[in-house]
Short mmCIF file of C-alpha atoms in Angstrom, two decimals:
data_model
loop_
_atom_site.label_atom_id
_atom_site.label_comp_id
_atom_site.label_asym_id
_atom_site.label_seq_id
_atom_site.Cartn_x
_atom_site.Cartn_y
_atom_site.Cartn_z
CA PRO O 827 27.99 -10.10 -11.84
CA ARG O 828 27.52 -8.18 -8.44
CA PHE O 829 25.67 -5.77 -7.06
CA ARG O 830 25.08 -3.93 -4.00
CA TYR O 831 21.86 -1.68 -3.38
CA TYR O 832 22.33 2.12 -1.88
CA ALA O 833 19.45 4.48 -0.53
CA GLY O 834 17.34 3.74 -3.16
CA LYS O 835 19.25 5.42 -5.63
CA ARG O 836 22.85 4.26 -6.31
CA TRP O 837 24.14 0.81 -7.88
CA LEU O 838 27.99 -0.75 -7.37
CA ARG O 839 28.49 -2.60 -10.66
CA ASP O 840 31.60 -4.91 -12.26
CA ASP O 841 32.76 -4.02 -15.18
CA HIS O 842 31.25 -6.96 -16.65
CA VAL O 843 27.81 -4.88 -17.02
CA LEU O 844 27.01 -3.09 -19.80
CA ASP O 845 23.59 -1.08 -19.04
CA LEU O 846 21.27 -0.46 -16.24
CA GLY O 847 17.71 0.80 -15.96
CA VAL O 848 13.76 0.43 -14.97
CA ASP O 849 10.96 -0.29 -16.59
CA HIS O 850 7.54 1.40 -16.24
CA GLU O 851 7.09 -1.25 -13.07
CA GLY O 852 9.48 0.04 -11.64
CA GLN O 853 12.04 -3.38 -11.95
CA VAL O 854 15.63 -3.18 -12.48
CA TRP O 855 17.18 -4.57 -15.36
CA VAL O 856 20.83 -4.62 -15.72
CA LEU O 857 22.30 -5.94 -19.48
CA THR O 858 25.33 -7.64 -18.97
CA GLN O 859 27.81 -9.04 -22.11
CA THR O 860 25.93 -12.16 -21.03
CA GLY O 861 22.05 -10.62 -21.32
CA LEU O 862 19.46 -8.86 -19.98
CA ASN O 863 19.10 -9.86 -15.89
CA LYS O 864 16.64 -8.85 -13.52
CA ILE O 865 17.66 -7.24 -10.81
CA GLU O 866 16.13 -8.64 -7.17
CA PHE O 867 16.63 -6.91 -3.84
CA ARG O 868 14.95 -6.73 -0.81
CA PRO O 869 14.33 -3.71 1.53
CA THR O 870 14.92 -2.39 3.75
CA THR O 871 12.08 0.18 5.00
CA LEU O 872 8.72 -0.97 3.63
CA ALA O 873 5.93 1.76 3.97
CA VAL O 874 1.88 0.64 3.27
CA VAL O 875 -0.80 3.48 2.49
CA ASP O 876 -4.68 2.62 3.03
CA LEU O 877 -7.06 5.32 0.67
CA GLY O 878 -9.95 4.82 3.77
CA SER O 879 -13.15 6.59 3.55
CA ASN O 880 -12.51 8.10 6.22
CA SER O 881 -8.71 8.71 6.37
CA PHE O 882 -5.75 8.02 4.64
CA ARG O 883 -2.89 7.06 5.88
CA LEU O 884 0.70 5.82 5.98
CA GLU O 885 2.68 3.22 7.89
CA VAL O 886 6.64 3.35 7.65
CA GLY O 887 8.74 0.40 8.88
CA ARG O 888 11.83 -1.10 9.02
CA VAL O 889 12.92 -5.08 8.36
CA GLU O 890 14.24 -6.69 10.59
CA GLY O 891 15.17 -10.90 10.08
CA ASP O 892 11.53 -11.31 10.47
CA GLN O 893 9.59 -8.44 12.08
CA ILE O 894 8.88 -5.09 11.38
CA PHE O 895 9.32 -1.82 13.23
CA ARG O 896 7.75 0.60 12.25
CA LEU O 897 9.15 4.21 11.97
CA ASP O 898 6.86 6.53 11.00
CA THR O 899 2.83 7.19 10.87
CA TRP O 900 1.02 9.79 8.97
CA ARG O 901 -2.78 9.94 9.26
CA GLU O 902 -5.08 12.61 8.17
CA THR O 903 -8.56 12.44 8.50
CA ILE O 904 -10.28 13.83 5.08
CA ARG O 905 -14.14 12.27 4.91
CA PHE O 906 -13.74 10.96 1.37
CA GLY O 907 -15.98 8.79 1.81
CA ALA O 908 -18.28 11.88 2.09
CA GLY O 909 -17.35 13.43 -0.65
CA ILE O 910 -19.16 11.47 -2.94
CA ASP O 911 -22.47 14.06 -4.27
CA GLU O 912 -26.22 12.67 -5.34
CA LYS O 913 -24.94 11.56 -8.63
CA GLY O 914 -22.41 9.00 -6.51
CA ASN O 915 -19.58 10.59 -7.79
CA LEU O 916 -16.67 12.29 -6.07
CA THR O 917 -16.79 16.13 -5.23
CA VAL O 918 -13.38 18.46 -6.65
CA GLN O 919 -14.03 19.43 -3.04
CA ALA O 920 -13.24 15.89 -1.70
CA ARG O 921 -10.40 15.49 -5.16
CA ARG O 922 -8.75 18.42 -4.04
CA ALA O 923 -8.20 16.80 -0.64
CA ALA O 924 -7.16 13.36 -1.49
CA LEU O 925 -4.68 15.01 -3.41
CA ALA O 926 -3.23 17.48 -1.49
CA CYS O 927 -2.97 14.39 0.95
CA LEU O 928 -1.06 11.44 -1.26
CA THR O 929 1.59 15.38 -2.35
CA ARG O 930 2.15 14.30 1.46
CA PHE O 931 2.40 11.55 1.81
CA HIS O 932 5.09 11.56 -1.55
CA GLU O 933 7.67 13.74 0.47
CA ARG O 934 8.15 11.17 2.75
CA LEU O 935 8.01 8.32 0.91
CA SER O 936 10.56 10.30 -1.50
CA GLY O 937 13.37 8.16 -2.50
CA LEU O 938 11.83 4.54 -1.96
CA HIS O 939 11.75 2.28 -4.89
CA PRO O 940 8.06 0.88 -6.15
CA SER O 941 9.69 -3.15 -4.84
CA ALA O 942 8.76 -1.47 -1.56
CA VAL O 943 5.26 0.50 -1.35
CA ARG O 944 2.10 -0.82 -1.69
CA ALA O 945 -1.02 1.26 -2.29
CA VAL O 946 -4.62 0.23 -1.84
CA ALA O 947 -8.18 1.60 -1.73
CA THR O 948 -10.59 0.89 0.11
CA ASN O 949 -14.67 1.60 -0.20
CA THR O 950 -15.29 4.58 -1.50
CA PHE O 951 -13.30 3.99 -4.97
CA ARG O 952 -15.04 0.95 -5.30
CA ILE O 953 -18.26 2.71 -4.70
CA ALA O 954 -17.56 6.36 -6.79
CA LYS O 955 -18.33 6.25 -10.54
CA ASN O 956 -15.52 8.50 -11.62
CA ALA O 957 -13.22 6.17 -9.34
CA ALA O 958 -11.92 5.11 -12.67
CA GLY O 959 -10.96 8.73 -14.15
CA PHE O 960 -9.40 9.77 -11.03
CA LEU O 961 -7.17 7.40 -10.55
CA PRO O 962 -4.19 8.55 -11.91
CA GLN O 963 -5.00 11.44 -10.84
CA ALA O 964 -4.47 9.85 -7.75
CA GLN O 965 -0.69 7.83 -8.92
CA ALA O 966 0.36 10.32 -9.85
CA ALA O 967 0.56 12.64 -6.99
CA LEU O 968 1.66 9.79 -4.54
CA GLY O 969 3.50 8.68 -7.06
CA PHE O 970 3.59 4.52 -6.54
CA PRO O 971 0.54 3.03 -7.82
CA ILE O 972 -2.81 2.42 -5.71
CA ASP O 973 -4.35 -1.21 -6.04
CA ILE O 974 -8.37 -0.68 -5.76
CA ILE O 975 -9.21 -3.52 -3.59
CA GLY O 976 -12.33 -5.45 -3.25
CA GLY O 977 -14.05 -6.19 0.25
CA HIS O 978 -13.13 -10.09 1.54
CA GLU O 979 -8.96 -8.52 0.12
CA GLU O 980 -9.76 -5.80 2.15
CA ALA O 981 -10.98 -8.08 5.52
CA ARG O 982 -8.17 -10.26 4.49
CA LEU O 983 -5.77 -8.21 5.16
CA ILE O 984 -7.43 -6.89 8.66
CA TYR O 985 -7.58 -10.37 9.66
CA LEU O 986 -3.66 -10.60 8.74
CA GLY O 987 -3.20 -7.25 10.70
CA VAL O 988 -4.31 -8.01 13.16
CA ALA O 989 -3.05 -12.51 13.74
CA HIS O 990 0.33 -10.74 12.92
CA VAL O 991 0.04 -8.30 16.64
CA LEU O 992 -1.94 -11.42 18.62
CA PRO O 993 -0.23 -13.76 19.82
CA ALA O 994 -0.61 -17.48 18.59
CA SER O 995 -3.69 -19.41 19.24
CA SER O 996 -5.35 -22.44 17.59
CA GLN O 997 -8.57 -21.22 19.08
CA PRO O 998 -11.13 -19.40 16.06
CA ARG O 999 -11.55 -15.54 16.39
CA LEU O 1000 -13.92 -13.48 15.60
CA VAL O 1001 -12.35 -9.52 14.29
CA ILE O 1002 -14.63 -6.87 13.16
CA ASP O 1003 -13.87 -3.83 11.62
CA ILE O 1004 -15.59 -0.63 11.46
CA GLY O 1005 -14.50 1.09 8.85
CA GLY O 1006 -15.77 4.96 6.91
CA GLY O 1007 -17.63 3.32 4.30
CA SER O 1008 -17.25 -0.88 4.88
CA THR O 1009 -17.33 -2.84 8.32
CA GLU O 1010 -15.74 -6.79 8.35
CA PHE O 1011 -16.39 -9.68 9.40
CA ILE O 1012 -13.29 -12.19 9.40
CA ILE O 1013 -13.18 -15.45 11.50
CA GLY O 1014 -9.97 -16.90 11.18
CA ARG O 1015 -7.61 -19.73 13.47
CA ASN O 1016 -3.72 -18.26 14.00
CA MET O 1017 -3.27 -16.95 10.43
CA THR O 1018 -5.54 -17.79 8.66
CA PRO O 1019 -8.95 -16.12 7.65
CA GLU O 1020 -11.86 -18.44 7.81
CA ARG O 1021 -15.22 -16.32 6.96
CA LEU O 1022 -15.14 -13.11 5.77
CA GLU O 1023 -17.42 -10.24 5.01
CA SER O 1024 -17.78 -7.01 3.94
CA LEU O 1025 -21.17 -4.99 4.59
CA LYS O 1026 -20.63 -1.11 2.76
CA LEU O 1027 -22.18 0.05 6.01
CA GLY O 1028 -19.53 2.72 8.04
CA CYS O 1029 -18.69 5.10 10.36
CA VAL O 1030 -19.17 8.18 7.47
CA SER O 1031 -21.62 6.43 5.21
CA MET O 1032 -23.43 5.91 7.56
CA SER O 1033 -23.30 10.47 9.08
#
């Protein structure tokens, strides 16, 4: 069977298709006369959501060949990391602010396939004692899964982002990112990070 993808929601199918569905992970499956098949496609629009300790950020880009061109950027400085109380829990006010922001992001992401959206949460989600209980609410507000990443993974992604916009070079590079709840140090060459460090030291957590 032949398939064509339309605007995130519609499919053109031929007479051999018996049924079409989406599983809980957003993967599209089609039932044909020969069995169940997984549909693979490359989205033309990608989005990333960064749930930082100082600000929440949304970036949307258009894919053309091996390049991504920015279409939209949205940043809200909610100082999420400042909303941890003396017991190490996220306060009601911090959670409300986060959910309101994620709901607005959800409106912008409407129509995008789950495979085209990556959402990550960093230091505040790592250290807050009630983060695990709050995560399902955050995912429901955003409408997409949220990955709580470790410090080294955060550092790796930071380095790759910087390396993509710098000229190619075989010389070692030092990248430093001072965030709201943590600071990452990365040494690498070209597109390869070679040493990663993440310290629990940020502009929000120390202020």
